[in-house]
mmCIF file of C-alpha atoms in Angstrom:
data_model
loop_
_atom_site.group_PDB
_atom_site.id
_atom_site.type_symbol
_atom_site.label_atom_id
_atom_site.label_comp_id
_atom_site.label_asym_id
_atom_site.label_seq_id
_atom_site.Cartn_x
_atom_site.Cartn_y
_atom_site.Cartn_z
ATOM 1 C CA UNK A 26 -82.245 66.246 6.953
ATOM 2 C CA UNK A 27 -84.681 66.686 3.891
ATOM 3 C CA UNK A 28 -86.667 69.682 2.597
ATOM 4 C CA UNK A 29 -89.678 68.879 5.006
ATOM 5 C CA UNK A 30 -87.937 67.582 7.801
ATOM 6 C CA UNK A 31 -85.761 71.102 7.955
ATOM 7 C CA UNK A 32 -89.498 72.658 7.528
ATOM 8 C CA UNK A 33 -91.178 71.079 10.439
ATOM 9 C CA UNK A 34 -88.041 71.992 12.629
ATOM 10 C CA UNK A 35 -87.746 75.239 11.712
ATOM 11 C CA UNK A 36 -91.553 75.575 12.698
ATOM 12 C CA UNK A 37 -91.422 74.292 16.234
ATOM 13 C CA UNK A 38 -88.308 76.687 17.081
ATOM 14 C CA UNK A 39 -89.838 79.402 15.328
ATOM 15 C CA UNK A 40 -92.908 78.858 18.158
ATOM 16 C CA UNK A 41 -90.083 78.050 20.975
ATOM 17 C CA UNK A 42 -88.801 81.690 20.565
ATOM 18 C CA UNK A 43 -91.324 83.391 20.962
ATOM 19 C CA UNK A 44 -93.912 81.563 23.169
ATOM 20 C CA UNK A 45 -92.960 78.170 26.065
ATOM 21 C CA UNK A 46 -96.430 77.675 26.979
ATOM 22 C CA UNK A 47 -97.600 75.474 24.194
ATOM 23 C CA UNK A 48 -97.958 71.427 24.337
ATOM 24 C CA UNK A 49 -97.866 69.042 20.773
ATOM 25 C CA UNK A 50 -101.658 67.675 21.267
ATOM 26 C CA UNK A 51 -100.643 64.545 19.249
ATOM 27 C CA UNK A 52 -99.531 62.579 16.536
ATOM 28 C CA UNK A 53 -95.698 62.297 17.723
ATOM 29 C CA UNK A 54 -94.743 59.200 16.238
ATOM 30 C CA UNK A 55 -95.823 60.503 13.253
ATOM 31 C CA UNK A 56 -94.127 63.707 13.600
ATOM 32 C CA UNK A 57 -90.886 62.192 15.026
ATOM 33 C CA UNK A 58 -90.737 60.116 11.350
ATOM 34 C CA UNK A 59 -91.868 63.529 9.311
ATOM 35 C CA UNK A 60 -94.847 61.422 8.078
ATOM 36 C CA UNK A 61 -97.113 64.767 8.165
ATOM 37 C CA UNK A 62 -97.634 65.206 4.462
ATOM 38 C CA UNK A 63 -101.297 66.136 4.122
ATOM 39 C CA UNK A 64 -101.676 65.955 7.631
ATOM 40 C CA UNK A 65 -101.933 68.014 10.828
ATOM 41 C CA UNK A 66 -99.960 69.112 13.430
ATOM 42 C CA UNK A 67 -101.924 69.898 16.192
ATOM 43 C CA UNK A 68 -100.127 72.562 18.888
ATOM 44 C CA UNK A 69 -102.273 73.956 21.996
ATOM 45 C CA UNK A 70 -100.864 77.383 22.879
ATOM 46 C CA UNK A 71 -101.595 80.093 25.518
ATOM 47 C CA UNK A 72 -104.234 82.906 24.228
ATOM 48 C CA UNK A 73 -101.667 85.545 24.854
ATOM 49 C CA UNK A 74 -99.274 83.536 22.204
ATOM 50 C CA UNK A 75 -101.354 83.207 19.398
ATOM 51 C CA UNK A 76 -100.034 86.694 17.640
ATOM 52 C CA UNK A 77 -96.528 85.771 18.357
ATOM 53 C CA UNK A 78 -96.667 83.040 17.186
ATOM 54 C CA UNK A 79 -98.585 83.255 13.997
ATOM 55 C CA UNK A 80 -95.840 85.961 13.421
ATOM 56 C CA UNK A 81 -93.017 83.455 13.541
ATOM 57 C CA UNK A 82 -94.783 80.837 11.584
ATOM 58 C CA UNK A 83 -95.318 83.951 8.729
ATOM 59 C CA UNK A 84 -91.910 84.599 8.839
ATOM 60 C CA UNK A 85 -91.276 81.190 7.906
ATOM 61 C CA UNK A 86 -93.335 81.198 5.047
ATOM 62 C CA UNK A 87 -96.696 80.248 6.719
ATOM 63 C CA UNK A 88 -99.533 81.435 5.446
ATOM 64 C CA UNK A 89 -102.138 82.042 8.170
ATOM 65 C CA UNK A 90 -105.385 82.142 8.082
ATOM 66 C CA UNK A 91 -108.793 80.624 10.554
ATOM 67 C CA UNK A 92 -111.789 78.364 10.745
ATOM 68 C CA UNK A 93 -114.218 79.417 7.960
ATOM 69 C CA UNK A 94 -118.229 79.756 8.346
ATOM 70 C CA UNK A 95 -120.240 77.924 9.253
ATOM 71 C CA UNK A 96 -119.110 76.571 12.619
ATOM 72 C CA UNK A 97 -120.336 77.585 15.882
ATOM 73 C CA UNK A 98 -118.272 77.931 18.558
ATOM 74 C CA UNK A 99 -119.688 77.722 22.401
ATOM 75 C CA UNK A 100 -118.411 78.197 25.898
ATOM 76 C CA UNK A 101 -115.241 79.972 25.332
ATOM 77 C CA UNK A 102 -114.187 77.708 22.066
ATOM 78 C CA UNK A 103 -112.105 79.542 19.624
ATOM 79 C CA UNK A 104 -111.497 79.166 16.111
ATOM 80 C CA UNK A 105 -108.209 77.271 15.065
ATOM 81 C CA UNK A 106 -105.853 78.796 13.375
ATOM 82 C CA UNK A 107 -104.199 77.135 10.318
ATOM 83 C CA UNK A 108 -100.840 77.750 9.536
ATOM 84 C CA UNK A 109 -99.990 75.824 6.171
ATOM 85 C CA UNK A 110 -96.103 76.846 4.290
ATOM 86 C CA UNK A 111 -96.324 78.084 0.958
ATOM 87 C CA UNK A 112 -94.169 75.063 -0.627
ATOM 88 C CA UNK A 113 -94.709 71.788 1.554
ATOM 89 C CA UNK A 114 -98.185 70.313 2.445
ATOM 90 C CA UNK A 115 -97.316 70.709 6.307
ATOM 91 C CA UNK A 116 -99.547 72.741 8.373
ATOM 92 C CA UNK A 117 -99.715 73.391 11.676
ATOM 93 C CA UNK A 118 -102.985 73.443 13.422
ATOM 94 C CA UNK A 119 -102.740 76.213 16.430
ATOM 95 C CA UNK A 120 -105.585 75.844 19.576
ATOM 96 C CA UNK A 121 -106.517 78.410 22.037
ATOM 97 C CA UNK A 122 -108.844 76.367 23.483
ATOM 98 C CA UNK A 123 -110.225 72.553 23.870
ATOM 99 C CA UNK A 124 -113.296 72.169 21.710
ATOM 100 C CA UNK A 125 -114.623 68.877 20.384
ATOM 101 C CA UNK A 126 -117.905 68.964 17.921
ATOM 102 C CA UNK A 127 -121.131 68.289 19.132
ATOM 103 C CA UNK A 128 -122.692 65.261 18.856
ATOM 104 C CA UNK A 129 -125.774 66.398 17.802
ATOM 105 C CA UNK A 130 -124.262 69.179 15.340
ATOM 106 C CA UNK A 131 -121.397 68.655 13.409
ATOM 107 C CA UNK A 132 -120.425 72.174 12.553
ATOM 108 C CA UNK A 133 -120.540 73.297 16.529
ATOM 109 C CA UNK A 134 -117.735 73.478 18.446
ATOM 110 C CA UNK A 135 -118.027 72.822 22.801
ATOM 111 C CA UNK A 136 -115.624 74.329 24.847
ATOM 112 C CA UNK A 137 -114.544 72.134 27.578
ATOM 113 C CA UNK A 138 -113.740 72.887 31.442
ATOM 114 C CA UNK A 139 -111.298 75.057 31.755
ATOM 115 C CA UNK A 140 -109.975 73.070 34.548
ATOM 116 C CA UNK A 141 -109.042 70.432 31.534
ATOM 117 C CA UNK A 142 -107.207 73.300 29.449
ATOM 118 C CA UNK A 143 -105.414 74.043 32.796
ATOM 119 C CA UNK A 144 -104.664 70.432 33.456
ATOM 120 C CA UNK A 145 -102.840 70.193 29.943
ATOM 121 C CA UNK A 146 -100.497 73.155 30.158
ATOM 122 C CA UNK A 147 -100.030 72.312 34.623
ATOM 123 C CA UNK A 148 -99.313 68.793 33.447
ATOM 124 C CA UNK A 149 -97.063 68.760 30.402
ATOM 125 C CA UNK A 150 -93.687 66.860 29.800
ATOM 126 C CA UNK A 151 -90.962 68.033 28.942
ATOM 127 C CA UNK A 152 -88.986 66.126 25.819
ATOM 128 C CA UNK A 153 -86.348 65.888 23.836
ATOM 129 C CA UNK A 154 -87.842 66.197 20.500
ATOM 130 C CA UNK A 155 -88.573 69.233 18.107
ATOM 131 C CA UNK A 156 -91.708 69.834 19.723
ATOM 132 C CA UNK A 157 -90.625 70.369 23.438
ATOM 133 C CA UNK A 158 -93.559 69.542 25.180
ATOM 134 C CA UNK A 159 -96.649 66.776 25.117
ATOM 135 C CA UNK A 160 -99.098 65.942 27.438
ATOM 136 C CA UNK A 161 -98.791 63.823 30.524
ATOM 137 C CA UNK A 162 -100.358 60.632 30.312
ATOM 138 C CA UNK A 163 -103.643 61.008 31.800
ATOM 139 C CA UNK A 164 -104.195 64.303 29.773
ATOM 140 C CA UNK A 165 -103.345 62.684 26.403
ATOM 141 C CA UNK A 166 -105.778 59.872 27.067
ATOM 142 C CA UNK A 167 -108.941 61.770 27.682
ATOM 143 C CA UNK A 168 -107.647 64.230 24.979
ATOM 144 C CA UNK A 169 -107.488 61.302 22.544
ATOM 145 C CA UNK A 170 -111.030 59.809 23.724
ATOM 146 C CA UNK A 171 -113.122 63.476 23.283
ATOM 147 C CA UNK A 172 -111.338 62.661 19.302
ATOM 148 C CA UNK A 173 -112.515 59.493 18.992
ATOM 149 C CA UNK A 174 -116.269 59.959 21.210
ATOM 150 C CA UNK A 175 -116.994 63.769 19.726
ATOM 151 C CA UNK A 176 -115.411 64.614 16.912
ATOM 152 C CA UNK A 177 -114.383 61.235 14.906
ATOM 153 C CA UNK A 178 -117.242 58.961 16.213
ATOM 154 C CA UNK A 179 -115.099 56.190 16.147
ATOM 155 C CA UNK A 180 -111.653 54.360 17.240
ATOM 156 C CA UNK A 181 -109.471 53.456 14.179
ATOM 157 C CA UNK A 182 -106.965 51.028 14.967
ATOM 158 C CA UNK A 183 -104.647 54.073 15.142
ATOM 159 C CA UNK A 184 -106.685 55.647 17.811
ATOM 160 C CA UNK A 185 -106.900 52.652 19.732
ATOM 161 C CA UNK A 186 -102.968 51.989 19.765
ATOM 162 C CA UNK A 187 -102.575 55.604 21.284
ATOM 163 C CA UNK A 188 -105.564 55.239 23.991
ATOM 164 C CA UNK A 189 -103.957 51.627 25.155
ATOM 165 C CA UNK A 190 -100.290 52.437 25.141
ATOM 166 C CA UNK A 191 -100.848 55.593 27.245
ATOM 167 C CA UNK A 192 -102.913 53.232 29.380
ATOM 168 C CA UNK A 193 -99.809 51.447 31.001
ATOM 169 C CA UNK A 194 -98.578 54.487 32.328
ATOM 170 C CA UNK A 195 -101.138 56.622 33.511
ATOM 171 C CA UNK A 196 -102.659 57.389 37.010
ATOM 172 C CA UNK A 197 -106.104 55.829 36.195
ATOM 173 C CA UNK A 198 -107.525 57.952 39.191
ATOM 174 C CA UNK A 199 -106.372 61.402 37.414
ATOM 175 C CA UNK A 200 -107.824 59.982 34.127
ATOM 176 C CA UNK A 201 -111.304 59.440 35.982
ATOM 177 C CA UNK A 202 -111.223 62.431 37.343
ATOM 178 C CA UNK A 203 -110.354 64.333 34.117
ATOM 179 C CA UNK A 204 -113.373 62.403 32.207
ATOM 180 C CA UNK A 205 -115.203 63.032 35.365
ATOM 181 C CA UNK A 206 -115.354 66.712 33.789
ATOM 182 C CA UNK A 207 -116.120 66.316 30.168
ATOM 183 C CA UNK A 208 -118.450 62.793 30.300
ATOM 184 C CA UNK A 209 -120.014 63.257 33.497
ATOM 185 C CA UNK A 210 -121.937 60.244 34.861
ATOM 186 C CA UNK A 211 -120.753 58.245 31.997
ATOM 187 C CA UNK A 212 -116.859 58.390 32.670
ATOM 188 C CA UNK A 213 -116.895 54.945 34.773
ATOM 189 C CA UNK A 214 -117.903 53.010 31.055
ATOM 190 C CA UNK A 215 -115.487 54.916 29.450
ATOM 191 C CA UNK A 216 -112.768 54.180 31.772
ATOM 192 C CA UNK A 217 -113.738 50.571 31.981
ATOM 193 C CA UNK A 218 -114.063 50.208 28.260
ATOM 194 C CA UNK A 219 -110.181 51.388 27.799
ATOM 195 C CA UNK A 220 -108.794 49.438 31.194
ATOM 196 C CA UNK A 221 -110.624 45.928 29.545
ATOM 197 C CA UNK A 222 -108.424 47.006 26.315
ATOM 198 C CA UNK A 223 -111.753 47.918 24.477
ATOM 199 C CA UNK A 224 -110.532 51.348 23.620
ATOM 200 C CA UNK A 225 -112.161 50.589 19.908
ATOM 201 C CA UNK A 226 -115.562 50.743 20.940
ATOM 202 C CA UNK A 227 -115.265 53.909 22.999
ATOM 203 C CA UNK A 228 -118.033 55.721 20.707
ATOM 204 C CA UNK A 229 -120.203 53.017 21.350
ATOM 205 C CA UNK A 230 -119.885 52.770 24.591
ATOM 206 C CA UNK A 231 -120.568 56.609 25.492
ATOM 207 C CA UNK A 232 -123.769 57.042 23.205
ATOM 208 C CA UNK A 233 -125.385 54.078 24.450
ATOM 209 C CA UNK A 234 -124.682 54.755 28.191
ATOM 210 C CA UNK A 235 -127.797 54.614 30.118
ATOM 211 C CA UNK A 236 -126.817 58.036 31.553
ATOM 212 C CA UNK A 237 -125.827 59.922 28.673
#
């Protein structure tokens, strides 16, 4: 195991001591390969964890710190915190909440139902991997399409890999009813869009909805 491999470990049992209600957001594949340098690694914990675990991450040479000025953050969104070690470019990325940016303003931050925060942590899987626990299916996808609709504005080919893969799995009824909460009126193009394997134009599709 190498330098940054023995890093990244270290960091998700440092978290696994002292807090179980947390779920890897994404990005496993390129966790599972320790192909983070430069990038992040996105955890969603419980409120009441954040201390603890910002206290284990310190411990193992994490330096801590938040979002800076000048975002906004709305209906319950909190700021991330940023956990980045002193020697390796690896940081990990801690949520409180599910926020996406706002279409309209780049540097504000929408909280969404809470009933889609509870869904994540009711919902998660259990694994064998470093980081314990990801979302179930249905959760990941509408996860990965408020990315790729809110805050990216766009479906790399990446994006679009993770969307459709998911896809073959999921309960398509749960993932309707999920979107249901975050895209309203327009969640039966977005669903369409990814069941016709069109997961690429996802941005599109949502902004020129005739009832967005």
């Amino acid at each position: 195991m190498t330098g940054r491999d023995q890093i990244i470990s270290d960091g998700f049992e440092a978290i696994d001591r002292v807090c179980d209600n947390y779920v890897l957001l994404r990005g496993f594949d390129e966790v599972a390969c320790q192909s983070h340098g430069g990038q992040d690694i996105d955890m969603l914990i419980s409120r009441k964890d954040l201390d603890a675990v910002t206290s284990a991450l310190a411990s193992n040479k994490f330096n801590i710190s938040v979002d800076p000025a000048p975002y906004r953050y709305l209906y319950g969104a909190k700021p991330r915190v940023h956990c980045r070690h002193a020697d390796f470019d690896i940081m990990f990325d801690l949520h409180t909440s599910l926020f996406y940016n706002s279409i309209g303003h780049d540097n504000v931050c929408v909280n969404v139902d809470e009933a889609v925060l509870d869904s994540m942590f009711n919902n998660r899987v259990k694994t064998d991997n470093c980081w314990k626990y990801e979302p179930s299916k249905e959760d990941y996808i509408v996860h990965l399409c408020c990315r790729v609709i809110f805050d990216k504005r766009g479906c790399d080919e990446k994006y679009t890999s993770w969307i459709q893969e998911a896809y073959k799995d999921c309960d398509e009824k749960k993932v309707r009813d999920l979107c249901t909460l975050i895209f309203y009126s327009a969640t039966d193009r977005i669903v369409e869009c990814i069941s016709n394997n069109q997961s690429q134009h996802l941005f599109k599709t949502y902004i020129t909805s005739s009832q967005y």
